[in-house]
Amino acid sequence: MRLSRYFLPVLKENPAEAQIVSHRLMLRAGMIKQATAGIYSWLPLGYKVLRRIEQIVHEEQQRAGHIPLLMPTLQSADLWRESGRYDDYGEEMLRITDRHGRDMLYGPTNEELITDIFRSHVGSYKDLPLTLYHIQWKFRDEIRPRFGVMRGREFLMKDGYNFDLTKEDALHAYNRHLVSYLRTYERMGLQAIPMRADSGPIGGDDTHEFLVLAETGESEVFYDSEITDLKFGDREIDYDSHDACRAVLEEFTSRYARTDETHDEDEFAKVPEGRRRTARGIEVGQIFYFGTKYSEPMGATVTDDAGNKVPVHMGSHGIGVSRLLGAIIEASHDDKGIIWPEGVTPFHCGIVNLKQGDAEADAACEALYAALKALGLDPLYDDRKERAGAKFATMDLIGLPWRITVGPRGLKNGVVELTSRRSGESEELPPEAAVERIAAVYAGVL
Ligand code: ATP
Ligand code: MG
């Protein structure tokens, strides 16, 4: 993309309404614009990151064997009356009446809708196990929407639902989700720690939340510091293996790590004092096993191999896709702006032309731009007639991990400058070598 033809409405001033750094930087970098309280338009740069995050979520869900579909945002109240949650859900549910006087709602989650799909089409244990998921907008009429996309009223969520014949199989689905989530967050450059949590209105006993440690997080968390040394890394897990998935769950949940809802002082006291930590965290996902809570009242049954009709065991599993943008920025920024991890960056690198209009500099930038694109990379070329300082400030603000700076002086010696946004270190090298270096970095990421 050429910046002169892009739409990147960066703000020079700090917006007064933003209380935390991710909200401030998303507004300043021209990623989002508030449409009304807790509801945002995703401007091109923000939309690009949102799509990259979605893509990673899709890839990791499908790697785990989960099947994508798409359910609507608007739902009929009737299904929620069947499960008993229409009255229970309270004021967070946006209720709408259509022209015929029928009660509708904007879905805050989809257990009822998916259970209805299941009971209409699945009747035999032979069709199990089954996990369906979608990435769709949700609406919760939060009493205090704040912190930009972190606590919106409309937000994008991946929600997945497993259907299994037995509790044991459903617990495997739970463990499988835990594994796939660890992998998903690490691909985004995040450490998200699974913590024992409370199930809230979804219901059920088994549940873990995934928390990214950050001072601005809304949850208070208590953990054994050893847990932060655990990395999932690039291990290949057989998602069909109950033992392999259980082993990962045990590894990542054997140390004390809880949110304030389930925190237990006596248990915490058993952690050696030097390793006890109290901090704040951002919830970026949650997994639940809730058994037959929805399948029983809604009649989602299958025939087992003895010919009996039994309600299926279910769980639901959510990732806060739009909240993740805020969480990643909270975890990765400096005083100049955002620092995108390579896995989610909106553009793979920036090209800064120090002397737009200089025939040699222009030609060198064009050649770099073409070479990067030919390799399947997505560069952002700042081809505007602006001062070098302003170009650097924009690149630093929007946080592309790599920048190639091209100027007449370097070109006389046959070199351009390659700069890492994270370390701030620069290196002079021939343009072809810079392209190779960037290609090599992303070869392990794309
Ligand atoms: P919270 O405790 O933050 O209100 P929740 O536990 O009610 O969230 P879940 O039902 O577990 O939310 O939804 C799955 C994920 O969706 C959460 O882990 C979170 O990342 C995200 N999410 C929930 N509410 C919001 C919101 N208002 N804005 C943005 N993301 C949200
Ligand atoms: Mg939750």
CSV table of C-alpha atoms and ligand atoms in Angstrom, one decimal:
chain,number,residue,atom,x,y,z
A,1,MET,CA,0.0,0.0,0.0
A,2,ARG,CA,1.2,3.5,-0.8
A,3,LEU,CA,0.5,5.8,2.1
A,4,SER,CA,-0.4,8.7,-0.3
A,5,ARG,CA,-3.4,6.6,-1.4
A,6,TYR,CA,-4.3,5.0,1.9
A,7,PHE,CA,-6.7,6.3,4.6
A,8,LEU,CA,-4.7,6.6,7.8
A,9,PRO,CA,-6.2,9.5,9.8
A,10,VAL,CA,-3.6,9.8,12.6
A,11,LEU,CA,-4.2,12.2,15.4
A,12,LYS,CA,-1.4,14.5,16.6
A,13,GLU,CA,-3.0,15.2,20.0
A,14,ASN,CA,-3.8,12.7,22.7
A,15,PRO,CA,-7.6,12.2,22.7
A,16,ALA,CA,-9.0,13.4,26.1
A,17,GLU,CA,-11.5,10.6,26.4
A,18,ALA,CA,-9.0,7.7,26.4
A,19,GLN,CA,-7.9,6.6,29.8
A,20,ILE,CA,-5.6,3.8,28.9
A,21,VAL,CA,-2.7,3.5,26.5
A,22,SER,CA,-4.2,1.0,24.1
A,23,HIS,CA,-7.3,3.1,23.6
A,24,ARG,CA,-5.2,6.3,23.2
A,25,LEU,CA,-2.9,4.6,20.6
A,26,MET,CA,-5.7,3.0,18.7
A,27,LEU,CA,-7.4,6.4,18.3
A,28,ARG,CA,-4.1,8.2,17.5
A,29,ALA,CA,-3.0,5.6,15.0
A,30,GLY,CA,-6.4,6.0,13.1
A,31,MET,CA,-7.5,2.4,13.8
A,32,ILE,CA,-11.0,3.0,15.3
A,33,LYS,CA,-13.6,5.7,15.6
A,34,GLN,CA,-16.3,5.7,18.2
A,35,ALA,CA,-19.7,5.5,16.6
A,36,THR,CA,-21.5,5.8,19.9
A,37,ALA,CA,-20.8,4.6,23.5
A,38,GLY,CA,-19.0,1.2,23.3
A,39,ILE,CA,-19.6,0.9,19.5
A,40,TYR,CA,-16.8,1.5,17.1
A,41,SER,CA,-16.1,1.8,13.4
A,42,TRP,CA,-13.0,-0.1,12.4
A,43,LEU,CA,-10.9,2.2,10.2
A,44,PRO,CA,-8.6,0.6,7.6
A,45,LEU,CA,-5.6,0.0,9.8
A,46,GLY,CA,-7.6,-1.3,12.7
A,47,TYR,CA,-9.7,-3.5,10.4
A,48,LYS,CA,-6.5,-5.0,9.0
A,49,VAL,CA,-5.3,-6.0,12.4
A,50,LEU,CA,-8.7,-7.3,13.4
A,51,ARG,CA,-8.7,-9.5,10.2
A,52,ARG,CA,-5.2,-10.9,11.0
A,53,ILE,CA,-6.3,-11.8,14.5
A,54,GLU,CA,-9.4,-13.4,13.2
A,55,GLN,CA,-7.3,-15.4,10.6
A,56,ILE,CA,-5.1,-16.8,13.4
A,57,VAL,CA,-8.1,-17.8,15.4
A,58,HIS,CA,-9.6,-19.6,12.4
A,59,GLU,CA,-6.4,-21.4,11.6
A,60,GLU,CA,-5.9,-22.6,15.1
A,61,GLN,CA,-9.5,-23.6,15.5
A,62,GLN,CA,-9.4,-25.7,12.4
A,63,ARG,CA,-6.0,-27.2,13.3
A,64,ALA,CA,-7.8,-28.5,16.4
A,65,GLY,CA,-10.5,-30.0,14.2
A,66,HIS,CA,-13.3,-27.5,15.0
A,67,ILE,CA,-15.7,-26.6,12.2
A,68,PRO,CA,-16.6,-23.0,11.2
A,69,LEU,CA,-20.1,-21.8,10.5
A,70,LEU,CA,-21.9,-18.5,10.9
A,71,MET,CA,-24.9,-17.8,13.0
A,72,PRO,CA,-26.8,-14.5,12.9
A,73,THR,CA,-26.4,-11.6,15.4
A,74,LEU,CA,-30.2,-11.3,15.9
A,75,GLN,CA,-32.0,-14.1,17.6
A,76,SER,CA,-35.6,-14.9,18.6
A,77,ALA,CA,-36.4,-14.7,22.3
A,78,ASP,CA,-38.3,-18.0,22.1
A,79,LEU,CA,-35.1,-20.1,22.2
A,80,TRP,CA,-33.9,-18.2,25.3
A,81,ARG,CA,-37.2,-18.9,27.0
A,82,GLU,CA,-36.7,-22.6,26.4
A,83,SER,CA,-33.3,-22.5,28.2
A,84,GLY,CA,-34.7,-20.2,30.9
A,85,ARG,CA,-32.1,-17.5,30.3
A,86,TYR,CA,-34.4,-14.9,28.7
A,87,ASP,CA,-35.3,-13.6,32.1
A,88,ASP,CA,-32.0,-14.5,33.9
A,89,TYR,CA,-29.7,-12.6,31.6
A,90,GLY,CA,-30.8,-9.2,32.8
A,91,GLU,CA,-30.0,-5.8,31.5
A,92,GLU,CA,-27.0,-6.7,29.5
A,93,MET,CA,-29.2,-8.2,26.9
A,94,LEU,CA,-30.4,-5.8,24.2
A,95,ARG,CA,-34.0,-6.7,23.6
A,96,ILE,CA,-35.8,-5.7,20.4
A,97,THR,CA,-39.3,-6.0,19.2
A,98,ASP,CA,-39.9,-6.5,15.4
A,99,ARG,CA,-42.9,-5.0,13.5
A,100,HIS,CA,-45.0,-8.0,14.3
A,101,GLY,CA,-44.5,-7.6,18.0
A,102,ARG,CA,-42.2,-10.6,18.2
A,103,ASP,CA,-39.5,-10.5,20.9
A,104,MET,CA,-36.0,-10.5,19.5
A,105,LEU,CA,-32.5,-9.9,20.9
A,106,TYR,CA,-29.0,-9.1,19.8
A,107,GLY,CA,-27.1,-12.2,20.8
A,108,PRO,CA,-24.7,-11.8,23.7
A,109,THR,CA,-23.7,-15.4,23.2
A,110,ASN,CA,-25.0,-18.4,21.2
A,111,GLU,CA,-25.6,-21.5,23.3
A,112,GLU,CA,-29.3,-21.6,22.6
A,113,LEU,CA,-28.9,-21.1,18.8
A,114,ILE,CA,-26.2,-23.7,18.4
A,115,THR,CA,-28.1,-26.2,20.5
A,116,ASP,CA,-31.2,-25.7,18.3
A,117,ILE,CA,-29.1,-26.3,15.2
A,118,PHE,CA,-27.7,-29.4,16.8
A,119,ARG,CA,-31.0,-30.9,17.9
A,120,SER,CA,-32.5,-30.3,14.4
A,121,HIS,CA,-29.8,-32.2,12.6
A,122,VAL,CA,-27.9,-34.6,14.8
A,123,GLY,CA,-29.5,-37.7,16.3
A,124,SER,CA,-26.9,-40.4,16.7
A,125,TYR,CA,-23.8,-40.8,18.8
A,126,LYS,CA,-22.1,-41.8,15.5
A,127,ASP,CA,-22.1,-38.1,14.5
A,128,LEU,CA,-20.1,-37.2,17.7
A,129,PRO,CA,-17.7,-35.7,18.7
A,130,LEU,CA,-18.6,-32.4,17.1
A,131,THR,CA,-17.3,-28.9,17.7
A,132,LEU,CA,-18.8,-26.0,15.8
A,133,TYR,CA,-17.6,-22.4,16.1
A,134,HIS,CA,-18.1,-19.0,14.6
A,135,ILE,CA,-16.6,-15.5,14.8
A,136,GLN,CA,-19.5,-13.1,15.0
A,137,TRP,CA,-20.4,-9.7,16.6
A,138,LYS,CA,-22.0,-9.8,20.0
A,139,PHE,CA,-23.8,-7.2,21.9
A,140,ARG,CA,-23.9,-6.8,25.7
A,141,ASP,CA,-25.3,-3.6,27.0
A,142,GLU,CA,-22.4,-3.1,29.4
A,143,ILE,CA,-23.2,-0.7,32.2
A,144,ARG,CA,-19.9,1.0,31.8
A,145,PRO,CA,-18.4,0.5,28.3
A,146,ARG,CA,-14.8,1.8,28.5
A,147,PHE,CA,-11.2,1.5,27.5
A,148,GLY,CA,-12.1,1.5,23.8
A,149,VAL,CA,-12.5,-2.0,22.3
A,150,MET,CA,-11.5,-3.6,25.6
A,151,ARG,CA,-15.0,-3.3,27.0
A,152,GLY,CA,-17.3,-2.5,24.2
A,153,ARG,CA,-21.0,-3.0,23.9
A,154,GLU,CA,-20.6,-4.4,20.4
A,155,PHE,CA,-17.6,-6.7,20.2
A,156,LEU,CA,-16.3,-9.5,18.0
A,157,MET,CA,-16.0,-12.9,19.6
A,158,LYS,CA,-15.1,-16.4,18.6
A,159,ASP,CA,-17.4,-18.7,20.3
A,160,GLY,CA,-17.2,-22.5,19.9
A,161,TYR,CA,-19.4,-25.3,21.2
A,162,ASN,CA,-18.6,-28.9,21.7
A,163,PHE,CA,-21.1,-31.8,21.6
A,164,ASP,CA,-20.0,-35.1,23.1
A,165,LEU,CA,-21.6,-38.4,24.1
A,166,THR,CA,-19.9,-38.6,27.5
A,167,LYS,CA,-18.5,-36.4,30.1
A,168,GLU,CA,-15.1,-37.8,29.5
A,169,ASP,CA,-15.2,-36.9,25.8
A,170,ALA,CA,-16.5,-33.4,26.7
A,171,LEU,CA,-13.6,-32.9,29.1
A,172,HIS,CA,-11.3,-33.9,26.3
A,173,ALA,CA,-12.9,-31.1,24.1
A,174,TYR,CA,-12.2,-28.7,27.0
A,175,ASN,CA,-8.6,-29.7,27.2
A,176,ARG,CA,-8.3,-29.5,23.4
A,177,HIS,CA,-9.6,-26.0,23.5
A,178,LEU,CA,-7.1,-25.1,26.2
A,179,VAL,CA,-4.2,-26.4,24.1
A,180,SER,CA,-5.4,-24.6,21.0
A,181,TYR,CA,-5.9,-21.3,22.9
A,182,LEU,CA,-2.3,-21.4,24.2
A,183,ARG,CA,-1.1,-21.8,20.7
A,184,THR,CA,-3.4,-19.1,19.4
A,185,TYR,CA,-2.3,-16.4,21.9
A,186,GLU,CA,1.4,-17.2,21.5
A,187,ARG,CA,1.1,-16.7,17.7
A,188,MET,CA,-0.2,-13.2,18.5
A,189,GLY,CA,2.9,-12.6,20.6
A,190,LEU,CA,0.9,-12.8,23.9
A,191,GLN,CA,1.3,-14.7,27.0
A,192,ALA,CA,-2.2,-15.6,28.2
A,193,ILE,CA,-2.3,-17.6,31.5
A,194,PRO,CA,-5.1,-20.0,32.1
A,195,MET,CA,-6.6,-19.3,35.5
A,196,ARG,CA,-9.3,-21.0,37.4
A,197,ALA,CA,-12.4,-18.8,37.2
A,198,ASP,CA,-16.1,-18.5,38.0
A,199,SER,CA,-18.7,-19.5,35.4
A,200,GLY,CA,-21.2,-16.6,35.7
A,201,PRO,CA,-24.4,-16.8,33.7
A,202,ILE,CA,-23.0,-19.5,31.3
A,203,GLY,CA,-23.2,-22.0,34.1
A,204,GLY,CA,-21.1,-25.1,34.9
A,205,ASP,CA,-18.2,-26.1,37.2
A,206,ASP,CA,-15.2,-26.4,35.0
A,207,THR,CA,-13.9,-23.1,33.6
A,208,HIS,CA,-10.7,-21.4,33.0
A,209,GLU,CA,-10.1,-17.8,31.9
A,210,PHE,CA,-7.1,-16.8,29.9
A,211,LEU,CA,-5.5,-13.6,31.3
A,212,VAL,CA,-2.8,-11.3,29.8
A,213,LEU,CA,-1.0,-9.6,32.6
A,214,ALA,CA,-1.3,-5.8,32.4
A,215,GLU,CA,-1.6,-3.0,34.9
A,216,THR,CA,-4.7,-1.7,33.2
A,217,GLY,CA,-6.5,-5.1,33.3
A,218,GLU,CA,-9.9,-5.2,35.0
A,219,SER,CA,-9.3,-8.5,36.9
A,220,GLU,CA,-7.3,-8.9,40.0
A,221,VAL,CA,-5.2,-12.1,39.7
A,222,PHE,CA,-3.1,-14.2,42.0
A,223,TYR,CA,-0.5,-16.6,40.8
A,224,ASP,CA,2.7,-18.6,41.3
A,225,SER,CA,5.4,-16.7,39.3
A,226,GLU,CA,6.7,-20.0,38.0
A,227,ILE,CA,3.7,-20.1,35.6
A,228,THR,CA,5.1,-17.2,33.6
A,229,ASP,CA,8.1,-19.4,32.6
A,230,LEU,CA,5.8,-21.8,30.7
A,231,LYS,CA,5.8,-21.6,26.9
A,232,PHE,CA,3.8,-23.6,24.6
A,233,GLY,CA,6.3,-23.0,21.7
A,234,ASP,CA,6.1,-24.8,18.5
A,235,ARG,CA,5.2,-28.3,19.8
A,236,GLU,CA,3.0,-30.4,17.6
A,237,ILE,CA,0.1,-31.8,19.6
A,238,ASP,CA,-2.2,-34.6,18.4
A,239,TYR,CA,-5.5,-33.0,19.1
A,240,ASP,CA,-7.2,-36.4,19.0
A,241,SER,CA,-5.1,-37.7,21.8
A,242,HIS,CA,-6.8,-37.4,25.2
A,243,ASP,CA,-3.5,-38.0,27.0
A,244,ALA,CA,-1.6,-35.5,25.1
A,245,CYS,CA,-4.1,-32.7,25.6
A,246,ARG,CA,-4.6,-33.6,29.3
A,247,ALA,CA,-0.8,-33.5,29.8
A,248,VAL,CA,-0.7,-29.9,28.5
A,249,LEU,CA,-3.7,-28.9,30.7
A,250,GLU,CA,-1.9,-30.4,33.7
A,251,GLU,CA,1.3,-28.6,32.9
A,252,PHE,CA,-0.3,-25.2,32.5
A,253,THR,CA,-2.8,-25.4,35.4
A,254,SER,CA,-0.8,-27.2,38.1
A,255,ARG,CA,0.5,-24.0,39.6
A,256,TYR,CA,-1.6,-21.6,41.5
A,257,ALA,CA,-3.3,-19.1,39.2
A,258,ARG,CA,-6.7,-17.7,40.0
A,259,THR,CA,-8.8,-14.6,39.5
A,260,ASP,CA,-10.3,-12.8,42.4
A,261,GLU,CA,-13.6,-14.7,42.0
A,262,THR,CA,-12.0,-18.0,42.9
A,263,HIS,CA,-9.0,-16.9,44.9
A,264,ASP,CA,-8.4,-18.8,48.1
A,265,GLU,CA,-6.0,-17.3,50.6
A,266,ASP,CA,-5.2,-20.7,52.3
A,267,GLU,CA,-4.3,-22.3,49.0
A,268,PHE,CA,-2.3,-19.3,47.9
A,269,ALA,CA,-0.3,-19.4,51.2
A,270,LYS,CA,1.1,-22.8,50.1
A,271,VAL,CA,3.0,-21.1,47.3
A,272,PRO,CA,6.5,-20.2,48.4
A,273,GLU,CA,6.4,-16.6,49.5
A,274,GLY,CA,9.0,-15.4,47.0
A,275,ARG,CA,6.9,-16.7,44.1
A,276,ARG,CA,3.5,-15.3,45.2
A,277,ARG,CA,2.3,-12.6,42.8
A,278,THR,CA,-0.7,-10.3,42.9
A,279,ALA,CA,-1.3,-8.4,39.7
A,280,ARG,CA,-3.9,-7.3,37.2
A,281,GLY,CA,-4.9,-9.1,34.0
A,282,ILE,CA,-7.0,-8.7,30.9
A,283,GLU,CA,-9.4,-11.6,30.2
A,284,VAL,CA,-8.9,-12.6,26.5
A,285,GLY,CA,-10.7,-15.9,26.6
A,286,GLN,CA,-12.6,-18.4,28.6
A,287,ILE,CA,-13.5,-22.1,28.3
A,288,PHE,CA,-16.4,-23.9,30.0
A,289,TYR,CA,-17.6,-27.4,30.5
A,290,PHE,CA,-21.3,-27.3,31.5
A,291,GLY,CA,-22.5,-30.8,30.8
A,292,THR,CA,-26.2,-31.1,30.0
A,293,LYS,CA,-27.3,-27.6,31.2
A,294,TYR,CA,-28.6,-26.7,27.7
A,295,SER,CA,-29.1,-30.0,26.1
A,296,GLU,CA,-31.5,-31.3,28.7
A,297,PRO,CA,-34.0,-28.5,28.8
A,298,MET,CA,-33.7,-28.0,25.0
A,299,GLY,CA,-33.9,-31.7,24.1
A,300,ALA,CA,-30.6,-32.0,22.4
A,301,THR,CA,-30.2,-35.8,22.6
A,302,VAL,CA,-28.5,-38.5,20.6
A,303,THR,CA,-29.2,-42.2,20.5
A,304,ASP,CA,-26.3,-44.1,22.2
A,305,ASP,CA,-25.0,-47.5,21.0
A,306,ALA,CA,-27.5,-49.2,23.4
A,307,GLY,CA,-30.4,-47.4,21.6
A,308,ASN,CA,-31.1,-45.0,24.5
A,309,LYS,CA,-31.8,-41.3,24.0
A,310,VAL,CA,-29.3,-39.3,26.1
A,311,PRO,CA,-28.7,-35.6,26.3
A,312,VAL,CA,-25.3,-34.6,25.0
A,313,HIS,CA,-22.5,-33.1,27.1
A,314,MET,CA,-21.5,-29.6,26.0
A,315,GLY,CA,-19.1,-26.8,26.6
A,316,SER,CA,-18.5,-23.4,25.2
A,317,HIS,CA,-15.3,-21.6,24.5
A,318,GLY,CA,-14.8,-17.9,23.7
A,319,ILE,CA,-12.0,-15.7,22.5
A,320,GLY,CA,-12.4,-11.9,22.7
A,321,VAL,CA,-11.2,-11.2,19.2
A,322,SER,CA,-11.7,-7.4,19.2
A,323,ARG,CA,-10.6,-7.1,22.8
A,324,LEU,CA,-7.3,-8.7,21.8
A,325,LEU,CA,-6.2,-5.6,19.8
A,326,GLY,CA,-6.3,-3.6,23.0
A,327,ALA,CA,-4.6,-6.4,25.0
A,328,ILE,CA,-1.8,-6.8,22.5
A,329,ILE,CA,-1.2,-3.0,22.6
A,330,GLU,CA,-1.2,-2.9,26.4
A,331,ALA,CA,1.4,-5.6,26.3
A,332,SER,CA,3.5,-4.2,23.5
A,333,HIS,CA,4.1,-0.5,23.1
A,334,ASP,CA,6.5,2.3,24.1
A,335,ASP,CA,6.2,6.1,24.5
A,336,LYS,CA,6.4,6.5,20.7
A,337,GLY,CA,3.5,4.2,19.9
A,338,ILE,CA,2.5,0.6,19.2
A,339,ILE,CA,5.0,-2.2,18.6
A,340,TRP,CA,3.1,-5.0,16.7
A,341,PRO,CA,4.2,-8.5,17.1
A,342,GLU,CA,5.0,-10.0,13.7
A,343,GLY,CA,2.1,-12.4,13.8
A,344,VAL,CA,-0.6,-9.6,13.8
A,345,THR,CA,1.1,-6.6,12.3
A,346,PRO,CA,-1.2,-4.7,9.8
A,347,PHE,CA,1.8,-4.3,7.3
A,348,HIS,CA,4.9,-6.4,7.4
A,349,CYS,CA,7.3,-3.5,7.0
A,350,GLY,CA,7.3,0.2,6.3
A,351,ILE,CA,9.4,1.9,3.6
A,352,VAL,CA,10.4,5.5,4.3
A,353,ASN,CA,11.6,7.6,1.4
A,354,LEU,CA,13.7,10.4,2.8
A,355,LYS,CA,13.6,12.4,-0.4
A,356,GLN,CA,10.4,11.9,-2.3
A,357,GLY,CA,10.9,13.3,-5.8
A,358,ASP,CA,14.6,12.4,-6.0
A,359,ALA,CA,14.7,10.1,-9.0
A,360,GLU,CA,17.2,7.7,-7.5
A,361,ALA,CA,15.4,7.4,-4.1
A,362,ASP,CA,12.0,7.0,-5.7
A,363,ALA,CA,13.3,4.2,-8.0
A,364,ALA,CA,15.0,2.4,-5.1
A,365,CYS,CA,11.8,2.6,-3.0
A,366,GLU,CA,9.7,1.3,-6.0
A,367,ALA,CA,12.1,-1.6,-6.5
A,368,LEU,CA,11.9,-2.5,-2.7
A,369,TYR,CA,8.1,-2.2,-2.8
A,370,ALA,CA,7.9,-4.5,-5.8
A,371,ALA,CA,10.4,-7.0,-4.4
A,372,LEU,CA,8.6,-7.3,-1.1
A,373,LYS,CA,5.2,-7.7,-2.8
A,374,ALA,CA,6.6,-10.3,-5.1
A,375,LEU,CA,7.4,-12.4,-2.0
A,376,GLY,CA,3.9,-12.2,-0.8
A,377,LEU,CA,4.6,-9.5,1.8
A,378,ASP,CA,2.5,-6.5,2.5
A,379,PRO,CA,4.6,-3.3,2.8
A,380,LEU,CA,3.5,0.2,3.6
A,381,TYR,CA,5.4,2.7,1.5
A,382,ASP,CA,5.4,6.2,2.8
A,383,ASP,CA,5.6,8.1,-0.5
A,384,ARG,CA,4.3,11.4,0.8
A,385,LYS,CA,6.2,14.7,0.4
A,386,GLU,CA,6.7,15.0,4.2
A,387,ARG,CA,9.6,15.7,6.5
A,388,ALA,CA,11.6,12.7,7.5
A,389,GLY,CA,10.8,13.3,11.2
A,390,ALA,CA,7.1,13.3,10.5
A,391,LYS,CA,7.4,10.0,8.5
A,392,PHE,CA,9.4,8.4,11.3
A,393,ALA,CA,6.8,9.5,13.9
A,394,THR,CA,4.0,8.0,11.9
A,395,MET,CA,5.8,4.7,11.4
A,396,ASP,CA,6.7,4.5,15.1
A,397,LEU,CA,3.1,5.3,16.1
A,398,ILE,CA,1.5,2.7,13.9
A,399,GLY,CA,4.1,0.2,15.1
A,400,LEU,CA,5.2,-1.8,12.1
A,401,PRO,CA,7.9,-4.2,13.3
A,402,TRP,CA,10.4,-3.3,10.5
A,403,ARG,CA,11.2,-0.2,8.6
A,404,ILE,CA,13.5,0.3,5.6
A,405,THR,CA,14.7,3.9,5.2
A,406,VAL,CA,15.9,5.0,1.8
A,407,GLY,CA,17.8,8.2,1.1
A,408,PRO,CA,20.2,9.6,-1.5
A,409,ARG,CA,23.2,9.5,0.8
A,410,GLY,CA,22.9,5.8,1.6
A,411,LEU,CA,22.1,4.9,-2.0
A,412,LYS,CA,25.5,6.5,-3.1
A,413,ASN,CA,27.1,3.7,-1.0
A,414,GLY,CA,24.6,1.1,-2.2
A,415,VAL,CA,22.8,0.7,1.1
A,416,VAL,CA,19.5,1.3,2.8
A,417,GLU,CA,18.8,1.2,6.6
A,418,LEU,CA,16.8,-1.6,8.2
A,419,THR,CA,15.4,-0.7,11.7
A,420,SER,CA,13.7,-2.9,14.2
A,421,ARG,CA,10.8,-1.1,15.9
A,422,ARG,CA,11.2,-3.3,19.0
A,423,SER,CA,14.9,-2.9,19.7
A,424,GLY,CA,15.3,0.4,17.9
A,425,GLU,CA,18.5,-0.9,16.3
A,426,SER,CA,19.4,0.0,12.7
A,427,GLU,CA,21.7,-1.6,10.3
A,428,GLU,CA,22.9,-0.5,6.8
A,429,LEU,CA,22.8,-3.1,4.1
A,430,PRO,CA,22.1,-3.4,0.4
A,431,PRO,CA,18.4,-3.2,-0.5
A,432,GLU,CA,18.3,-6.9,-1.7
A,433,ALA,CA,19.7,-8.0,1.6
A,434,ALA,CA,17.1,-6.0,3.5
A,435,VAL,CA,14.3,-7.7,1.6
A,436,GLU,CA,15.9,-11.1,2.3
A,437,ARG,CA,16.1,-10.4,6.0
A,438,ILE,CA,12.4,-9.4,6.2
A,439,ALA,CA,11.4,-12.4,4.2
A,440,ALA,CA,13.3,-14.6,6.5
A,441,VAL,CA,11.7,-13.1,9.6
A,442,TYR,CA,8.2,-13.7,8.2
A,443,ALA,CA,9.0,-17.1,6.9
A,444,GLY,CA,8.6,-18.4,10.4
A,445,VAL,CA,5.4,-16.4,11.1
A,446,LEU,CA,3.1,-16.4,8.0
B,1,ATP,P1,-16.0,-9.9,31.2
B,1,ATP,O1,-15.8,-10.7,32.5
B,1,ATP,O2,-14.8,-9.2,30.8
B,1,ATP,O3,-17.2,-9.1,31.2
B,1,ATP,P2,-17.2,-12.3,30.2
B,1,ATP,O4,-16.5,-13.3,31.1
B,1,ATP,O5,-18.5,-11.9,30.5
B,1,ATP,O6,-16.2,-11.0,30.1
B,1,ATP,P3,-17.3,-14.3,28.1
B,1,ATP,O7,-18.7,-14.6,28.1
B,1,ATP,O8,-16.4,-15.2,28.8
B,1,ATP,O9,-17.1,-12.8,28.7
B,1,ATP,O10,-16.8,-13.9,26.6
B,1,ATP,C1,-15.7,-14.5,26.0
B,1,ATP,C2,-14.7,-13.4,25.8
B,1,ATP,O11,-15.2,-12.3,25.1
B,1,ATP,C3,-14.1,-12.8,27.0
B,1,ATP,O12,-13.0,-13.6,27.5
B,1,ATP,C4,-13.6,-11.4,26.6
B,1,ATP,O13,-12.3,-11.6,26.0
B,1,ATP,C5,-14.5,-11.1,25.5
B,1,ATP,N1,-15.5,-10.0,25.9
B,1,ATP,C6,-16.5,-10.2,26.8
B,1,ATP,N2,-17.2,-9.1,27.0
B,1,ATP,C7,-16.6,-8.1,26.2
B,1,ATP,C8,-16.8,-6.8,26.0
B,1,ATP,N3,-17.8,-6.1,26.6
B,1,ATP,N4,-16.0,-6.1,25.1
B,1,ATP,C9,-15.0,-6.8,24.5
B,1,ATP,N5,-14.7,-8.1,24.7
B,1,ATP,C10,-15.5,-8.8,25.5
B,2,MG,MG,-15.5,-14.7,30.7
